[in-house]
Amino acid sequence: MRNLTCIICPKGCSLTVEESAEGLSVVGNICPRGKKYAIEECTHPVRTVTSFIRVENREDTMVSVKTSAPIPKESMFEAMEKIRAAKANAPIAIGDVLLADVFGADIIATKSID
């Protein structure tokens, strides 16, 4: 048995996931999205990673970035190592891909730098 708080919507349902011979059952969800979230969180959790990348051609400047899609939770620390090692050059626009294919997602800029 595992207890979770759903993060899909602002209601924050308290979910209980139990495993049986038939598979996983979820109780406490108000909507079907909560059930889907709980099953995915117990079988293959994923996370969106947010961080910063140094802008080389601007003094003391960083650009905020995030993954374009959630990546496997177990890959987060390795993804952060790749992000920390990366450098970018301005100009940068929101949505620019600064690192491609990091565990199935691109690392994209969430801020513009002129």
PDB file of C-alpha atoms in Angstrom:
ATOM      1  CA  MET A   1       0.000   0.000   0.000  1.00  0.00           C
ATOM      2  CA  ARG A   2       1.197   3.515  -0.816  1.00  0.00           C
ATOM      3  CA  ASN A   3      -0.367   6.872   0.066  1.00  0.00           C
ATOM      4  CA  LEU A   4      -0.003   9.796  -2.358  1.00  0.00           C
ATOM      5  CA  THR A   5      -1.325  13.302  -2.778  1.00  0.00           C
ATOM      6  CA  CYS A   6      -2.452  13.926  -6.332  1.00  0.00           C
ATOM      7  CA  ILE A   7      -0.659  16.881  -7.974  1.00  0.00           C
ATOM      8  CA  ILE A   8      -2.626  16.934 -11.235  1.00  0.00           C
ATOM      9  CA  CYS A   9      -5.146  19.583 -10.161  1.00  0.00           C
ATOM     10  CA  PRO A  10      -5.556  21.989  -7.222  1.00  0.00           C
ATOM     11  CA  LYS A  11      -7.900  19.629  -5.311  1.00  0.00           C
ATOM     12  CA  GLY A  12      -4.939  17.543  -4.053  1.00  0.00           C
ATOM     13  CA  CYS A  13      -6.843  14.308  -3.518  1.00  0.00           C
ATOM     14  CA  SER A  14      -5.436  11.869  -0.955  1.00  0.00           C
ATOM     15  CA  LEU A  15      -4.866   8.672  -2.905  1.00  0.00           C
ATOM     16  CA  THR A  16      -4.252   5.155  -1.675  1.00  0.00           C
ATOM     17  CA  VAL A  17      -2.708   2.663  -4.091  1.00  0.00           C
ATOM     18  CA  GLU A  18      -2.894  -1.038  -3.325  1.00  0.00           C
ATOM     19  CA  GLU A  19      -1.494  -3.965  -5.260  1.00  0.00           C
ATOM     20  CA  SER A  20      -3.507  -7.127  -5.704  1.00  0.00           C
ATOM     21  CA  ALA A  21      -3.521 -10.121  -8.024  1.00  0.00           C
ATOM     22  CA  GLU A  22      -5.596  -8.059 -10.483  1.00  0.00           C
ATOM     23  CA  GLY A  23      -3.059  -5.201 -10.518  1.00  0.00           C
ATOM     24  CA  LEU A  24      -3.028  -1.776  -8.888  1.00  0.00           C
ATOM     25  CA  SER A  25      -6.182  -0.256  -7.452  1.00  0.00           C
ATOM     26  CA  VAL A  26      -6.547   3.408  -6.551  1.00  0.00           C
ATOM     27  CA  VAL A  27      -8.957   4.898  -4.032  1.00  0.00           C
ATOM     28  CA  GLY A  28      -9.552   8.524  -3.113  1.00  0.00           C
ATOM     29  CA  ASN A  29      -9.396  10.095  -6.577  1.00  0.00           C
ATOM     30  CA  ILE A  30     -12.228  12.397  -7.583  1.00  0.00           C
ATOM     31  CA  CYS A  31     -11.402  12.254 -11.297  1.00  0.00           C
ATOM     32  CA  PRO A  32      -9.860   9.658 -13.649  1.00  0.00           C
ATOM     33  CA  ARG A  33      -6.690  11.760 -13.977  1.00  0.00           C
ATOM     34  CA  GLY A  34      -5.900  11.072 -10.321  1.00  0.00           C
ATOM     35  CA  LYS A  35      -6.073   7.323 -10.904  1.00  0.00           C
ATOM     36  CA  LYS A  36      -3.770   7.601 -13.925  1.00  0.00           C
ATOM     37  CA  TYR A  37      -1.307   9.764 -11.953  1.00  0.00           C
ATOM     38  CA  ALA A  38      -1.207   7.321  -9.017  1.00  0.00           C
ATOM     39  CA  ILE A  39      -0.593   4.274 -11.222  1.00  0.00           C
ATOM     40  CA  GLU A  40       2.145   6.043 -13.208  1.00  0.00           C
ATOM     41  CA  GLU A  41       3.764   7.330  -9.997  1.00  0.00           C
ATOM     42  CA  CYS A  42       3.921   3.783  -8.615  1.00  0.00           C
ATOM     43  CA  THR A  43       5.035   2.044 -11.826  1.00  0.00           C
ATOM     44  CA  HIS A  44       7.206   4.575 -13.693  1.00  0.00           C
ATOM     45  CA  PRO A  45       7.570   7.990 -12.018  1.00  0.00           C
ATOM     46  CA  VAL A  46       8.647  10.923 -14.186  1.00  0.00           C
ATOM     47  CA  ARG A  47       9.587  14.525 -13.400  1.00  0.00           C
ATOM     48  CA  THR A  48      10.044  17.825 -15.208  1.00  0.00           C
ATOM     49  CA  VAL A  49      13.514  19.182 -14.425  1.00  0.00           C
ATOM     50  CA  THR A  50      14.136  22.934 -14.106  1.00  0.00           C
ATOM     51  CA  SER A  51      17.551  24.556 -13.774  1.00  0.00           C
ATOM     52  CA  PHE A  52      19.922  27.183 -15.231  1.00  0.00           C
ATOM     53  CA  ILE A  53      22.607  27.193 -17.937  1.00  0.00           C
ATOM     54  CA  ARG A  54      25.461  29.709 -18.019  1.00  0.00           C
ATOM     55  CA  VAL A  55      25.423  32.195 -20.930  1.00  0.00           C
ATOM     56  CA  GLU A  56      29.052  32.415 -22.041  1.00  0.00           C
ATOM     57  CA  ASN A  57      28.942  35.644 -24.030  1.00  0.00           C
ATOM     58  CA  ARG A  58      27.211  37.649 -21.259  1.00  0.00           C
ATOM     59  CA  GLU A  59      28.986  38.418 -17.990  1.00  0.00           C
ATOM     60  CA  ASP A  60      27.330  36.916 -14.886  1.00  0.00           C
ATOM     61  CA  THR A  61      24.290  35.730 -16.856  1.00  0.00           C
ATOM     62  CA  MET A  62      22.323  32.508 -16.596  1.00  0.00           C
ATOM     63  CA  VAL A  63      19.292  31.366 -18.575  1.00  0.00           C
ATOM     64  CA  SER A  64      16.524  29.374 -16.926  1.00  0.00           C
ATOM     65  CA  VAL A  65      15.752  26.041 -18.587  1.00  0.00           C
ATOM     66  CA  LYS A  66      13.469  23.040 -18.240  1.00  0.00           C
ATOM     67  CA  THR A  67      12.891  19.691 -19.874  1.00  0.00           C
ATOM     68  CA  SER A  68      10.445  19.804 -22.772  1.00  0.00           C
ATOM     69  CA  ALA A  69       8.753  16.699 -21.346  1.00  0.00           C
ATOM     70  CA  PRO A  70       9.017  14.780 -18.100  1.00  0.00           C
ATOM     71  CA  ILE A  71      11.973  12.375 -17.836  1.00  0.00           C
ATOM     72  CA  PRO A  72      12.335   9.211 -15.733  1.00  0.00           C
ATOM     73  CA  LYS A  73      12.794  10.115 -12.072  1.00  0.00           C
ATOM     74  CA  GLU A  74      15.848   7.866 -11.790  1.00  0.00           C
ATOM     75  CA  SER A  75      17.587   9.913 -14.521  1.00  0.00           C
ATOM     76  CA  MET A  76      17.187  13.321 -12.862  1.00  0.00           C
ATOM     77  CA  PHE A  77      20.668  13.532 -11.318  1.00  0.00           C
ATOM     78  CA  GLU A  78      22.404  12.495 -14.541  1.00  0.00           C
ATOM     79  CA  ALA A  79      20.304  15.047 -16.452  1.00  0.00           C
ATOM     80  CA  MET A  80      21.370  17.735 -13.967  1.00  0.00           C
ATOM     81  CA  GLU A  81      25.036  16.859 -14.570  1.00  0.00           C
ATOM     82  CA  LYS A  82      24.521  17.391 -18.316  1.00  0.00           C
ATOM     83  CA  ILE A  83      22.752  20.699 -17.679  1.00  0.00           C
ATOM     84  CA  ARG A  84      25.485  21.920 -15.310  1.00  0.00           C
ATOM     85  CA  ALA A  85      28.149  21.149 -17.933  1.00  0.00           C
ATOM     86  CA  ALA A  86      26.281  22.973 -20.711  1.00  0.00           C
ATOM     87  CA  LYS A  87      26.965  26.506 -21.930  1.00  0.00           C
ATOM     88  CA  ALA A  88      24.879  28.716 -24.217  1.00  0.00           C
ATOM     89  CA  ASN A  89      25.455  31.880 -26.226  1.00  0.00           C
ATOM     90  CA  ALA A  90      23.046  34.793 -26.513  1.00  0.00           C
ATOM     91  CA  PRO A  91      20.787  35.704 -28.144  1.00  0.00           C
ATOM     92  CA  ILE A  92      18.447  33.067 -26.713  1.00  0.00           C
ATOM     93  CA  ALA A  93      14.674  32.985 -27.200  1.00  0.00           C
ATOM     94  CA  ILE A  94      12.091  31.264 -25.037  1.00  0.00           C
ATOM     95  CA  GLY A  95      11.685  27.726 -26.368  1.00  0.00           C
ATOM     96  CA  ASP A  96      15.156  27.456 -27.924  1.00  0.00           C
ATOM     97  CA  VAL A  97      16.594  23.961 -27.558  1.00  0.00           C
ATOM     98  CA  LEU A  98      19.873  24.323 -25.665  1.00  0.00           C
ATOM     99  CA  LEU A  99      20.514  20.575 -25.213  1.00  0.00           C
ATOM    100  CA  ALA A 100      18.883  17.943 -27.403  1.00  0.00           C
ATOM    101  CA  ASP A 101      17.658  14.504 -26.335  1.00  0.00           C
ATOM    102  CA  VAL A 102      18.442  14.316 -22.641  1.00  0.00           C
ATOM    103  CA  PHE A 103      16.661  11.096 -21.639  1.00  0.00           C
ATOM    104  CA  GLY A 104      14.056  11.617 -24.356  1.00  0.00           C
ATOM    105  CA  ALA A 105      13.439  15.328 -23.747  1.00  0.00           C
ATOM    106  CA  ASP A 106      15.103  18.503 -24.951  1.00  0.00           C
ATOM    107  CA  ILE A 107      16.404  21.120 -22.524  1.00  0.00           C
ATOM    108  CA  ILE A 108      14.687  24.357 -23.549  1.00  0.00           C
ATOM    109  CA  ALA A 109      15.098  27.999 -22.524  1.00  0.00           C
ATOM    110  CA  THR A 110      12.304  29.453 -20.399  1.00  0.00           C
ATOM    111  CA  LYS A 111      13.652  33.010 -20.648  1.00  0.00           C
ATOM    112  CA  SER A 112      14.910  35.201 -23.477  1.00  0.00           C
ATOM    113  CA  ILE A 113      18.412  36.714 -23.344  1.00  0.00           C
ATOM    114  CA  ASP A 114      19.241  39.477 -25.852  1.00  0.00           C
TER     115      ASP A 114
END
